[in-house]
Amino acid sequence: MQSILKPLLSMVLIAGSAGAAQAQSPFGKPEDAIKYRQSALFVMGQHFGRIGAVVKGKRPFDKAEVAKNAAIVEEMSKLPWDAFIAGTDKGKTQAKPNIWTEAAKFKSRHEKLEQETAKLAQVAKGGDLDAIKAQFGETGKACKACHDDFRKKD
Ligand code: ASC
């Protein structure tokens, strides 16, 4: 009896822990993870673009508005990364498979972005347009560095 129960028990335990590991993902479906990260990146792009319009002189400089946009950019820049879960290089996504094979490089890229957006939010609060322009440029470089390596062109 012992000899039958033991392997059965270990099978149950293995199945249980696999279930627990899967339950760690907050996303119901892989498509939801893709939609989530695209949504955060889209909102970030919209608000970054509004600052860009000011930087390019296409929209009047309103200090409070720029600060608000920069705070949203900072917050959004924290969100997409946990949604790059395994298996989500397939489907409606421009994510390149090397996100998962060069994970450390991808992490350093998004951490750089998060640092630059935090600086942008800080500088925007100060209200110095020249400083905002400079930090807008640095933040854009961080966007581009990641896109160049990890986003499909199409
Ligand atoms: C944007 C936007 C991006 C970045 C990138 C910067 O406004 O939507 O993805 O800037 O183009 O190089």
mmCIF file of C-alpha atoms and ligand atoms in Angstrom:
data_model
loop_
_atom_site.group_PDB
_atom_site.id
_atom_site.type_symbol
_atom_site.label_atom_id
_atom_site.label_comp_id
_atom_site.label_asym_id
_atom_site.label_seq_id
_atom_site.Cartn_x
_atom_site.Cartn_y
_atom_site.Cartn_z
ATOM 1 C CA MET A 1 0.000 0.000 0.000
ATOM 2 C CA GLN A 2 2.796 2.343 0.993
ATOM 3 C CA SER A 3 4.464 1.802 -2.368
ATOM 4 C CA ILE A 4 1.309 2.850 -4.269
ATOM 5 C CA LEU A 5 0.411 5.824 -2.086
ATOM 6 C CA LYS A 6 3.820 7.446 -2.200
ATOM 7 C CA PRO A 7 4.016 8.053 -5.945
ATOM 8 C CA LEU A 8 0.336 9.055 -5.966
ATOM 9 C CA LEU A 9 0.930 11.586 -3.223
ATOM 10 C CA SER A 10 3.932 13.089 -5.017
ATOM 11 C CA MET A 11 1.880 13.357 -8.229
ATOM 12 C CA VAL A 12 -0.805 15.266 -6.386
ATOM 13 C CA LEU A 13 1.805 17.567 -4.848
ATOM 14 C CA ILE A 14 3.473 18.233 -8.217
ATOM 15 C CA ALA A 15 0.116 18.959 -9.865
ATOM 16 C CA GLY A 16 -0.766 21.260 -6.977
ATOM 17 C CA SER A 17 2.426 23.280 -7.180
ATOM 18 C CA ALA A 18 2.128 23.623 -10.973
ATOM 19 C CA GLY A 19 -1.361 25.002 -10.421
ATOM 20 C CA ALA A 20 -0.028 27.449 -7.849
ATOM 21 C CA ALA A 21 2.703 28.626 -10.230
ATOM 22 C CA GLN A 22 0.140 29.260 -12.959
ATOM 23 C CA ALA A 23 -2.132 31.083 -10.566
ATOM 24 C CA GLN A 24 0.661 33.616 -9.958
ATOM 25 C CA SER A 25 -0.047 35.350 -13.290
ATOM 26 C CA PRO A 26 -2.659 38.056 -12.727
ATOM 27 C CA PHE A 27 -3.765 37.721 -16.337
ATOM 28 C CA GLY A 28 -6.681 35.465 -17.153
ATOM 29 C CA LYS A 29 -5.614 34.869 -20.738
ATOM 30 C CA PRO A 30 -2.413 35.536 -22.722
ATOM 31 C CA GLU A 31 -4.433 37.950 -24.911
ATOM 32 C CA ASP A 32 -5.246 39.980 -21.802
ATOM 33 C CA ALA A 33 -1.552 40.340 -20.989
ATOM 34 C CA ILE A 34 -0.889 41.567 -24.539
ATOM 35 C CA LYS A 35 -3.815 43.999 -24.410
ATOM 36 C CA TYR A 36 -2.766 45.242 -20.980
ATOM 37 C CA ARG A 37 0.814 46.103 -21.940
ATOM 38 C CA GLN A 38 -0.300 47.634 -25.257
ATOM 39 C CA SER A 39 -2.858 49.767 -23.405
ATOM 40 C CA ALA A 40 -0.284 51.071 -20.917
ATOM 41 C CA LEU A 41 2.185 51.779 -23.736
ATOM 42 C CA PHE A 42 -0.553 53.497 -25.771
ATOM 43 C CA VAL A 43 -1.589 55.764 -22.895
ATOM 44 C CA MET A 44 2.088 56.503 -22.205
ATOM 45 C CA GLY A 45 2.612 57.412 -25.879
ATOM 46 C CA GLN A 46 -0.426 59.683 -25.916
ATOM 47 C CA HIS A 47 0.718 61.690 -22.914
ATOM 48 C CA PHE A 48 4.342 61.701 -24.023
ATOM 49 C CA GLY A 49 3.114 63.008 -27.379
ATOM 50 C CA ARG A 50 1.248 65.872 -25.652
ATOM 51 C CA ILE A 51 4.503 66.914 -24.007
ATOM 52 C CA GLY A 52 6.182 66.529 -27.385
ATOM 53 C CA ALA A 53 3.727 68.965 -28.930
ATOM 54 C CA VAL A 54 4.746 71.557 -26.323
ATOM 55 C CA VAL A 55 8.438 70.797 -26.821
ATOM 56 C CA LYS A 56 8.007 71.309 -30.584
ATOM 57 C CA GLY A 57 6.065 74.541 -30.070
ATOM 58 C CA LYS A 58 2.827 73.123 -31.487
ATOM 59 C CA ARG A 59 0.972 73.530 -28.225
ATOM 60 C CA PRO A 60 1.296 76.384 -25.725
ATOM 61 C CA PHE A 61 3.403 75.689 -22.634
ATOM 62 C CA ASP A 62 1.191 75.185 -19.621
ATOM 63 C CA LYS A 63 3.360 74.115 -16.711
ATOM 64 C CA ALA A 64 0.614 72.288 -14.810
ATOM 65 C CA GLU A 65 -0.520 70.424 -17.908
ATOM 66 C CA VAL A 66 2.998 69.243 -18.758
ATOM 67 C CA ALA A 67 3.559 68.160 -15.146
ATOM 68 C CA LYS A 68 0.303 66.182 -15.209
ATOM 69 C CA ASN A 69 1.201 64.516 -18.511
ATOM 70 C CA ALA A 70 4.696 63.673 -17.265
ATOM 71 C CA ALA A 71 3.275 62.134 -14.068
ATOM 72 C CA ILE A 72 1.035 59.900 -16.200
ATOM 73 C CA VAL A 73 3.985 58.933 -18.407
ATOM 74 C CA GLU A 74 5.988 58.029 -15.300
ATOM 75 C CA GLU A 75 3.181 55.907 -13.886
ATOM 76 C CA MET A 76 2.438 54.150 -17.195
ATOM 77 C CA SER A 77 6.121 53.342 -17.706
ATOM 78 C CA LYS A 78 6.005 51.032 -14.683
ATOM 79 C CA LEU A 79 3.152 48.880 -15.924
ATOM 80 C CA PRO A 80 3.857 47.019 -19.172
ATOM 81 C CA TRP A 81 6.752 44.801 -18.083
ATOM 82 C CA ASP A 82 4.997 42.245 -15.863
ATOM 83 C CA ALA A 83 2.665 41.587 -18.770
ATOM 84 C CA PHE A 84 5.451 40.185 -20.957
ATOM 85 C CA ILE A 85 4.612 36.720 -19.666
ATOM 86 C CA ALA A 86 5.922 33.550 -21.322
ATOM 87 C CA GLY A 87 4.132 32.587 -24.497
ATOM 88 C CA THR A 88 2.957 36.092 -25.390
ATOM 89 C CA ASP A 89 5.318 36.575 -28.309
ATOM 90 C CA LYS A 90 2.485 35.056 -30.382
ATOM 91 C CA GLY A 91 -0.755 36.755 -31.353
ATOM 92 C CA LYS A 92 -1.541 40.436 -31.970
ATOM 93 C CA THR A 93 1.802 41.759 -30.822
ATOM 94 C CA GLN A 94 4.916 43.422 -32.156
ATOM 95 C CA ALA A 95 6.970 41.962 -29.317
ATOM 96 C CA LYS A 96 10.075 40.207 -30.610
ATOM 97 C CA PRO A 97 10.945 36.761 -29.205
ATOM 98 C CA ASN A 98 14.310 38.028 -27.948
ATOM 99 C CA ILE A 99 12.430 39.792 -25.123
ATOM 100 C CA TRP A 100 12.394 36.345 -23.509
ATOM 101 C CA THR A 101 15.806 35.110 -24.621
ATOM 102 C CA GLU A 102 17.591 38.378 -23.743
ATOM 103 C CA ALA A 103 15.590 39.030 -20.588
ATOM 104 C CA ALA A 104 18.390 40.849 -18.728
ATOM 105 C CA LYS A 105 18.901 43.262 -21.609
ATOM 106 C CA PHE A 106 15.153 43.867 -21.886
ATOM 107 C CA LYS A 107 15.007 44.541 -18.142
ATOM 108 C CA SER A 108 17.875 47.041 -18.317
ATOM 109 C CA ARG A 109 16.093 48.811 -21.183
ATOM 110 C CA HIS A 110 12.805 49.215 -19.346
ATOM 111 C CA GLU A 111 14.534 50.168 -16.109
ATOM 112 C CA LYS A 112 16.325 52.902 -18.040
ATOM 113 C CA LEU A 113 12.983 54.102 -19.368
ATOM 114 C CA GLU A 114 11.501 54.138 -15.871
ATOM 115 C CA GLN A 115 14.467 56.211 -14.648
ATOM 116 C CA GLU A 116 14.091 58.690 -17.501
ATOM 117 C CA THR A 117 10.329 59.081 -17.077
ATOM 118 C CA ALA A 118 10.825 59.649 -13.328
ATOM 119 C CA LYS A 119 13.337 62.394 -14.171
ATOM 120 C CA LEU A 120 10.924 63.859 -16.715
ATOM 121 C CA ALA A 121 8.151 64.009 -14.100
ATOM 122 C CA GLN A 122 10.560 65.663 -11.668
ATOM 123 C CA VAL A 123 11.805 68.220 -14.179
ATOM 124 C CA ALA A 124 8.253 68.925 -15.370
ATOM 125 C CA LYS A 125 7.244 69.852 -11.807
ATOM 126 C CA GLY A 126 10.027 72.429 -11.851
ATOM 127 C CA GLY A 127 8.515 74.096 -14.910
ATOM 128 C CA ASP A 128 11.748 75.024 -16.717
ATOM 129 C CA LEU A 129 10.895 74.516 -20.398
ATOM 130 C CA ASP A 130 14.506 74.117 -21.543
ATOM 131 C CA ALA A 131 15.094 71.421 -18.919
ATOM 132 C CA ILE A 132 11.827 69.745 -19.941
ATOM 133 C CA LYS A 133 12.936 69.764 -23.585
ATOM 134 C CA ALA A 134 16.262 68.158 -22.704
ATOM 135 C CA GLN A 135 14.689 65.467 -20.544
ATOM 136 C CA PHE A 136 11.978 64.844 -23.138
ATOM 137 C CA GLY A 137 14.817 64.030 -25.559
ATOM 138 C CA GLU A 138 16.495 61.653 -23.114
ATOM 139 C CA THR A 139 13.208 59.881 -22.452
ATOM 140 C CA GLY A 140 12.533 59.526 -26.187
ATOM 141 C CA LYS A 141 15.954 57.922 -26.601
ATOM 142 C CA ALA A 142 15.027 55.333 -23.961
ATOM 143 C CA CYS A 143 11.757 54.573 -25.836
ATOM 144 C CA LYS A 144 13.665 54.185 -29.083
ATOM 145 C CA ALA A 145 16.487 52.036 -27.673
ATOM 146 C CA CYS A 146 13.987 49.406 -26.580
ATOM 147 C CA HIS A 147 11.913 49.606 -29.773
ATOM 148 C CA ASP A 148 15.029 49.186 -31.924
ATOM 149 C CA ASP A 149 15.966 45.922 -30.215
ATOM 150 C CA PHE A 150 12.696 44.436 -29.058
ATOM 151 C CA ARG A 151 9.795 45.644 -31.245
ATOM 152 C CA LYS A 152 9.018 44.322 -34.705
ATOM 153 C CA LYS A 153 9.137 47.001 -37.352
ATOM 154 C CA ASP A 154 6.090 46.329 -39.594
HETATM 155 C C1 ASC B 1 6.635 58.763 -28.851
HETATM 156 C C2 ASC B 1 6.140 57.463 -29.028
HETATM 157 C C3 ASC B 1 7.178 56.613 -28.989
HETATM 158 C C4 ASC B 1 8.424 57.372 -28.718
HETATM 159 C C5 ASC B 1 9.549 57.101 -29.660
HETATM 160 C C6 ASC B 1 10.749 57.931 -29.299
HETATM 161 O O1 ASC B 1 5.984 59.780 -28.821
HETATM 162 O O2 ASC B 1 4.887 57.086 -29.200
HETATM 163 O O3 ASC B 1 7.145 55.331 -29.141
HETATM 164 O O4 ASC B 1 8.022 58.730 -28.722
HETATM 165 O O5 ASC B 1 9.163 57.377 -30.969
HETATM 166 O O6 ASC B 1 11.777 57.700 -30.175
#
